[in-house]
Amino acid sequence: MGARPPNAASITSNSSLMTRHRSPRLLLVSALALVVTACGGPSAAPSTRTAVPTPDSPSPTAASQSPAPTPTPTPVPTPVPLSAPLMIQVENLYPARPQSGLSTADIVYEYDTEGGISRFTGIWFTPPPAADRVGPVRSARLVSVRLLRIYGGVLLYSGASNYTQATLDQSGLRFYNPDSRAVGSTLYRISSRSAPHNLYSDGSQLAAFEQRVDLGQAGYELWERTLPSSLPAGGAPASSFLVPISTSETPIFTYDAATSAYQRSEPGGGGYPATGILDDADTGGPWEVPNIVVLQVPVITVTQDNEDSTNTPWEDGLDFDISGSGSGQLAVGGQLYPIDWTQGASGPPQLTLADGQPAPLLPGQVLIELVSQGSTVTVRS
């Protein structure tokens, strides 16, 4: 009920084997500024990248296109080269917990799929540590295509509805969707879990994959960062709060002052069991996130996307309009701030406070929760 069967087709393409020098993990650098461009809506022109089916790897990338700059926070720091990312679909149905590797992603998006179940799109600008697993890897969604268009790089997933797969095929973007019956080394199945919750990758395989596809550089930068001691006024204390991702998926985040981060618990609902604190199976400890961004976005029902890869009727698909601008909330340092967001044609959304200043983000991971317009965070006493 939480995930459609994998697509039997493997969509890959040629790329020369090339080793690149990577920059250090960029989300820990406190001197990055966001560069955004004009808003890109659902009808934005496809990328110039193409997917050419071949046995081994995604298609080569066209030269990175630099977006037209817009004003950035002053003073403008010296730009740091940013590699285009690996983007991986990770499931969140209760048998998939605890997931592996989410702690090592630079940015994670979460959104509703169907049946009230959420999914993660993890974004890695550098591969995770070699021994760390990532998964379980599951199907692509329509919003995955939007995210891939915005961030570039390559999307790794297993299966998709016919409609979503056709959207990817026509997008000109790069993706890797191996045949689940003949999974290779980049994505592989583990024996300690049952299918379909047992498809994984790891840092070693992802680093090798990244060298093969030669992702190149991103044409954007990430957010500027601040320190916990420099958080501005305007936030309301919120040590625990609930995010309404769907009627069934309402994670509770609780602030841990010792780590300046939030721990997540799964209370269950809608027929799904509670599973408590969400751990990262790689570390054996709680998944801790220093920055939680909640974006209120239009949720689109897509009647064409109402079947899985075997043409079995399913409920209508969901898409999320993450273009343009809107309202939201930011949880950071135990404070909850109202924010506005604006999404450019490429790179992460610009986040601002009521006074127009950039929203404060601590060094480390950013979790972006997509919720429907009108939904708000509920502070718990």
Coordinates of C-alpha atoms in Angstrom, one line a residue:
M1 CA 0.0 0.0 0.0
G2 CA 2.9 2.3 0.7
A3 CA 4.9 1.8 -2.5
R4 CA 4.3 0.7 -6.0
P5 CA 6.1 -2.3 -7.4
P6 CA 9.5 -1.5 -9.1
N7 CA 9.5 -0.8 -12.8
A8 CA 10.9 -3.7 -14.7
A9 CA 12.8 -1.4 -17.1
S10 CA 16.3 -0.2 -16.2
I11 CA 16.9 3.3 -17.6
T12 CA 20.6 4.1 -17.8
S13 CA 23.1 5.7 -20.1
N14 CA 26.7 6.1 -21.2
S15 CA 29.2 8.2 -19.5
S16 CA 33.0 8.3 -19.5
L17 CA 34.9 7.1 -16.5
M18 CA 36.3 10.2 -14.9
T19 CA 37.6 11.0 -11.4
R20 CA 36.9 14.5 -10.0
H21 CA 38.3 16.4 -7.1
R22 CA 35.5 17.2 -4.7
S23 CA 35.1 20.1 -2.4
P24 CA 34.7 19.4 1.4
R25 CA 31.2 18.8 2.8
L26 CA 29.6 22.1 2.0
L27 CA 26.7 22.2 4.5
L28 CA 29.2 22.6 7.3
V29 CA 30.7 25.7 5.8
S30 CA 29.1 28.8 7.4
A31 CA 30.0 31.1 4.6
L32 CA 27.7 30.1 1.7
A33 CA 25.1 32.3 0.1
L34 CA 22.0 31.2 -1.8
V35 CA 21.9 32.1 -5.5
V36 CA 18.4 31.9 -7.0
T37 CA 16.9 32.7 -10.3
A38 CA 13.5 33.4 -11.7
C39 CA 10.8 31.0 -10.6
G40 CA 10.4 27.8 -12.5
G41 CA 6.9 26.4 -12.7
P42 CA 5.5 23.0 -13.7
S43 CA 5.6 23.9 -17.3
A44 CA 9.3 24.9 -17.3
A45 CA 11.3 23.9 -20.3
P46 CA 13.0 20.5 -20.0
S47 CA 16.7 20.4 -19.2
T48 CA 19.2 20.1 -22.0
R49 CA 20.4 16.8 -20.4
T50 CA 19.3 13.6 -22.1
A51 CA 18.8 10.0 -21.0
V52 CA 20.3 7.5 -23.4
P53 CA 19.4 3.9 -22.5
T54 CA 22.5 1.7 -22.2
P55 CA 23.5 -1.1 -19.7
D56 CA 25.6 0.7 -17.2
S57 CA 25.1 4.3 -16.2
P58 CA 23.1 7.5 -16.6
S59 CA 23.6 9.8 -19.6
P60 CA 26.4 12.3 -19.8
T61 CA 25.5 15.8 -18.7
A62 CA 25.4 18.9 -20.9
A63 CA 27.5 21.8 -19.7
S64 CA 26.2 23.2 -16.4
Q65 CA 24.2 26.3 -17.0
S66 CA 24.7 29.2 -14.6
P67 CA 21.4 30.8 -13.5
A68 CA 21.1 34.5 -13.8
P69 CA 22.1 36.0 -10.4
T70 CA 19.7 37.9 -8.1
P71 CA 20.6 39.9 -5.0
T72 CA 22.3 37.8 -2.3
P73 CA 22.8 38.6 1.4
T74 CA 25.7 41.0 2.0
P75 CA 28.6 40.8 2.4
V76 CA 28.8 38.2 -0.4
P77 CA 31.2 35.4 0.7
T78 CA 33.7 33.9 -1.7
P79 CA 31.9 31.2 -3.7
V80 CA 32.9 27.6 -3.0
P81 CA 32.5 25.2 -5.9
L82 CA 29.5 22.9 -5.4
S83 CA 29.3 19.5 -7.0
A84 CA 26.0 18.5 -8.6
P85 CA 24.2 16.0 -6.2
L86 CA 23.2 12.4 -6.0
M87 CA 19.5 12.3 -5.2
I88 CA 18.1 9.0 -3.7
Q89 CA 14.5 7.9 -3.0
V90 CA 14.2 6.4 0.5
E91 CA 10.9 5.0 1.8
N92 CA 9.2 5.6 5.1
L93 CA 6.6 2.9 5.4
Y94 CA 7.0 1.4 8.9
P95 CA 8.7 -1.9 7.7
A96 CA 11.4 0.3 6.3
R97 CA 12.4 1.7 9.6
P98 CA 15.0 2.3 10.8
Q99 CA 16.3 3.6 7.5
S100 CA 20.0 3.9 6.8
G101 CA 22.0 6.9 5.7
L102 CA 19.5 9.8 6.0
S103 CA 21.7 11.4 8.6
T104 CA 24.5 11.9 6.0
A105 CA 22.4 13.7 3.4
D106 CA 22.9 17.4 3.0
I107 CA 19.3 18.1 2.3
V108 CA 16.3 15.8 2.7
Y109 CA 12.8 16.5 1.4
E110 CA 9.7 14.7 2.8
Y111 CA 6.3 14.5 1.2
D112 CA 3.1 12.5 1.1
T113 CA 2.8 9.7 -1.5
E114 CA -0.4 7.7 -1.2
G115 CA -2.3 6.1 1.6
G116 CA -0.9 8.8 3.9
I117 CA 2.6 7.3 3.6
S118 CA 5.5 9.7 3.2
R119 CA 8.7 9.4 1.2
F120 CA 12.2 11.0 1.4
T121 CA 14.3 12.4 -1.3
G122 CA 17.8 12.6 0.1
I123 CA 20.3 15.0 -1.6
W124 CA 24.0 14.3 -1.2
F125 CA 26.6 16.8 -2.6
T126 CA 29.3 14.4 -1.4
P127 CA 28.7 10.7 -1.1
P128 CA 28.2 9.3 2.4
P129 CA 31.1 7.5 4.2
A130 CA 32.2 4.4 2.3
A131 CA 30.8 1.9 4.8
D132 CA 27.5 3.6 5.4
R133 CA 24.4 2.2 3.7
V134 CA 21.6 4.3 2.2
G135 CA 18.1 2.9 2.0
P136 CA 15.7 1.2 1.6
V137 CA 15.6 2.7 -1.9
R138 CA 12.1 2.9 -3.4
S139 CA 10.1 4.4 -6.3
A140 CA 10.3 7.9 -7.8
R141 CA 7.4 10.3 -7.6
L142 CA 6.2 13.3 -9.6
V143 CA 7.8 15.7 -7.2
S144 CA 11.0 13.8 -7.6
V145 CA 11.1 15.1 -11.2
R146 CA 10.6 18.6 -10.0
L147 CA 13.4 18.3 -7.5
L148 CA 15.7 16.7 -10.0
R149 CA 15.1 19.6 -12.4
I150 CA 15.8 22.2 -9.7
Y151 CA 19.0 20.6 -8.2
G152 CA 20.4 18.8 -11.2
G153 CA 22.7 15.8 -10.7
V154 CA 21.2 12.3 -11.0
L155 CA 18.2 10.6 -9.4
L156 CA 18.6 7.0 -8.1
Y157 CA 15.4 5.0 -7.5
S158 CA 13.6 1.7 -8.0
G159 CA 10.5 1.7 -10.1
A160 CA 7.8 4.3 -10.8
S161 CA 4.3 4.5 -12.1
N162 CA 4.0 4.5 -15.8
Y163 CA 3.0 8.1 -15.8
T164 CA 6.0 9.2 -13.6
Q165 CA 8.4 7.1 -15.6
A166 CA 7.1 8.6 -18.8
T167 CA 7.6 12.1 -17.3
L168 CA 11.2 11.2 -16.4
D169 CA 11.8 9.7 -19.9
Q170 CA 10.6 13.0 -21.5
S171 CA 12.4 15.3 -19.1
G172 CA 15.9 15.2 -20.5
L173 CA 17.2 14.7 -16.9
R174 CA 19.5 12.0 -15.6
F175 CA 18.3 9.1 -13.6
Y176 CA 19.2 5.5 -12.6
N177 CA 16.4 2.9 -12.3
P178 CA 17.9 -0.6 -12.4
D179 CA 15.9 -3.7 -13.2
S180 CA 14.9 -5.0 -9.8
R181 CA 15.3 -8.6 -11.0
A182 CA 18.9 -8.0 -12.0
V183 CA 20.2 -5.3 -9.5
G184 CA 23.9 -4.6 -9.9
S185 CA 26.5 -3.2 -7.6
T186 CA 25.3 0.4 -7.3
L187 CA 22.0 -0.8 -5.8
Y188 CA 21.9 -4.2 -4.2
R189 CA 19.6 -6.3 -2.0
I190 CA 20.4 -7.2 1.6
S191 CA 19.4 -10.5 3.2
S192 CA 18.4 -9.2 6.6
R193 CA 15.2 -7.7 5.2
S194 CA 12.5 -8.9 2.9
A195 CA 11.6 -7.3 -0.4
P196 CA 10.7 -4.7 -1.3
H197 CA 12.3 -3.1 1.8
N198 CA 15.8 -4.5 1.2
L199 CA 17.2 -2.5 -1.7
Y200 CA 20.3 -0.4 -0.6
S201 CA 23.4 1.3 -1.7
D202 CA 26.4 2.5 0.3
G203 CA 29.0 5.2 0.2
S204 CA 31.6 3.1 -1.6
Q205 CA 29.3 2.2 -4.4
L206 CA 27.9 5.7 -4.7
A207 CA 31.4 7.2 -4.9
A208 CA 32.3 4.8 -7.7
F209 CA 28.9 5.5 -9.5
E210 CA 29.5 9.3 -9.2
Q211 CA 33.0 9.0 -10.8
R212 CA 31.5 7.0 -13.7
V213 CA 28.8 9.6 -14.4
D214 CA 30.9 12.7 -13.9
L215 CA 28.2 14.9 -12.4
G216 CA 30.1 18.2 -12.8
Q217 CA 29.4 21.4 -10.9
A218 CA 26.1 22.8 -9.8
G219 CA 25.2 26.3 -11.0
Y220 CA 24.0 27.5 -7.6
E221 CA 25.1 27.8 -4.0
L222 CA 23.5 26.8 -0.7
W223 CA 22.4 28.9 2.2
E224 CA 24.4 31.1 4.4
R225 CA 24.7 29.7 7.9
T226 CA 24.6 31.1 11.4
L227 CA 25.6 29.9 14.9
P228 CA 23.2 28.9 17.7
S229 CA 24.3 31.9 19.7
S230 CA 23.4 34.3 16.9
L231 CA 19.8 33.4 16.3
P232 CA 17.7 36.5 15.7
A233 CA 14.7 37.7 17.7
G234 CA 11.2 36.8 16.3
G235 CA 11.1 33.1 17.1
A236 CA 8.7 31.5 19.5
P237 CA 10.0 28.8 21.9
A238 CA 9.0 25.3 20.6
S239 CA 10.8 22.4 22.2
S240 CA 8.3 19.9 20.6
F241 CA 6.0 20.1 17.6
L242 CA 4.1 18.0 15.1
V243 CA 4.3 18.3 11.3
P244 CA 1.1 17.4 9.4
I245 CA 2.6 15.7 6.3
S246 CA -0.6 13.7 5.9
T247 CA -3.5 12.4 7.9
S248 CA -1.4 9.3 8.7
E249 CA 2.1 10.7 8.8
T250 CA 2.5 13.3 11.6
P251 CA 6.0 13.1 12.9
I252 CA 6.8 14.7 16.2
F253 CA 10.1 16.6 16.6
T254 CA 11.7 17.3 20.0
Y255 CA 14.6 19.6 20.5
D256 CA 17.7 18.4 22.2
A257 CA 19.7 21.4 23.5
A258 CA 22.8 19.3 24.0
T259 CA 23.1 18.7 20.3
S260 CA 21.2 21.8 19.0
A261 CA 19.2 19.3 16.9
Y262 CA 15.7 17.7 16.7
Q263 CA 14.9 14.1 17.2
R264 CA 12.0 12.6 15.4
S265 CA 9.4 10.1 16.6
E266 CA 6.7 8.3 14.6
P267 CA 3.4 8.3 16.5
G268 CA 1.5 6.2 14.0
G269 CA -2.0 6.7 12.8
G270 CA -4.3 5.9 9.9
G271 CA -3.9 2.2 10.6
Y272 CA -0.1 2.3 10.7
P273 CA 1.6 1.4 14.0
A274 CA 3.7 3.8 16.1
T275 CA 7.4 3.1 15.9
G276 CA 8.8 5.7 18.3
I277 CA 12.1 7.5 17.9
L278 CA 13.4 7.2 14.4
D279 CA 17.0 6.0 14.4
D280 CA 19.5 5.8 11.6
A281 CA 20.5 2.2 11.2
D282 CA 24.0 3.1 10.3
T283 CA 24.7 4.9 13.6
G284 CA 22.3 3.0 15.8
G285 CA 21.3 6.3 17.3
P286 CA 18.5 8.9 16.7
W287 CA 18.3 10.7 13.4
E288 CA 19.1 14.3 14.6
V289 CA 18.4 17.3 12.4
P290 CA 19.5 20.9 13.2
N291 CA 17.2 22.6 10.7
I292 CA 13.6 21.7 9.9
V293 CA 11.9 23.8 7.2
V294 CA 8.1 23.4 6.7
L295 CA 6.9 24.7 3.3
Q296 CA 3.2 25.2 2.6
V297 CA 2.8 24.3 -1.1
P298 CA -0.1 23.6 -3.4
V299 CA -0.8 19.8 -3.5
I300 CA -1.9 18.7 -6.9
T301 CA -4.1 15.6 -7.6
V302 CA -2.9 13.9 -10.8
T303 CA -5.6 11.6 -12.1
Q304 CA -3.4 10.4 -14.9
D305 CA -1.0 9.0 -12.3
N306 CA -3.4 6.4 -11.0
E307 CA -1.7 3.1 -11.8
D308 CA 1.5 1.3 -10.9
S309 CA 4.1 -0.1 -13.2
T310 CA 1.9 -3.2 -13.8
N311 CA -1.1 -1.1 -14.8
T312 CA -2.9 -2.0 -11.7
P313 CA -5.4 0.7 -10.8
W314 CA -4.4 2.8 -7.8
E315 CA -5.5 6.0 -6.2
D316 CA -4.8 9.2 -8.0
G317 CA -1.2 10.4 -7.8
L318 CA 0.0 13.4 -5.8
D319 CA 2.3 16.2 -7.0
F320 CA 3.6 19.3 -5.2
D321 CA 4.0 22.7 -6.7
I322 CA 7.3 23.8 -5.3
S323 CA 7.8 26.6 -7.7
G324 CA 7.0 30.2 -7.0
S325 CA 6.7 31.4 -3.4
G326 CA 4.7 30.9 -0.3
S327 CA 4.7 30.7 3.5
G328 CA 6.2 28.3 6.0
Q329 CA 7.9 27.8 9.3
L330 CA 11.5 27.1 10.4
A331 CA 12.4 25.2 13.5
V332 CA 16.0 25.9 14.6
G333 CA 17.7 26.2 18.0
G334 CA 14.5 25.3 19.8
Q335 CA 12.7 28.3 18.2
L336 CA 10.0 28.4 15.6
Y337 CA 10.0 31.2 13.1
P338 CA 7.4 32.2 10.5
I339 CA 9.1 32.4 7.1
D340 CA 8.5 33.1 3.4
W341 CA 10.0 31.0 0.7
T342 CA 10.8 31.6 -2.9
Q343 CA 12.0 28.9 -5.3
G344 CA 14.2 29.9 -8.2
A345 CA 14.8 27.9 -11.3
S346 CA 17.7 26.1 -9.7
G347 CA 19.1 25.4 -6.2
P348 CA 17.5 25.4 -2.8
P349 CA 14.6 27.8 -1.9
Q350 CA 15.4 31.2 -0.6
L351 CA 14.1 31.5 3.0
T352 CA 13.4 34.8 4.6
L353 CA 12.0 36.2 7.9
A354 CA 9.2 38.7 8.2
D355 CA 11.7 41.6 8.0
G356 CA 13.1 40.3 4.7
Q357 CA 16.4 39.0 6.3
P358 CA 17.6 35.5 5.4
A359 CA 16.2 32.9 7.7
P360 CA 18.8 31.6 10.2
L361 CA 20.1 28.1 9.4
L362 CA 22.6 26.3 11.6
P363 CA 25.5 24.4 10.0
G364 CA 24.4 20.8 9.1
Q365 CA 21.5 19.0 7.5
V366 CA 18.3 20.7 6.4
L367 CA 15.1 18.7 6.4
I368 CA 12.4 20.2 4.2
E369 CA 8.8 19.1 4.9
L370 CA 6.3 19.7 2.1
V371 CA 2.8 20.2 3.5
S372 CA -0.5 21.5 2.0
Q373 CA -1.4 25.1 2.0
G374 CA -3.1 26.1 5.2
S375 CA -1.3 23.4 7.2
T376 CA 0.8 24.6 10.1
V377 CA 3.1 23.1 12.7
T378 CA 1.4 22.3 16.0
V379 CA 3.4 23.2 19.0
R380 CA 3.1 20.6 21.8
S381 CA 3.2 21.6 25.5

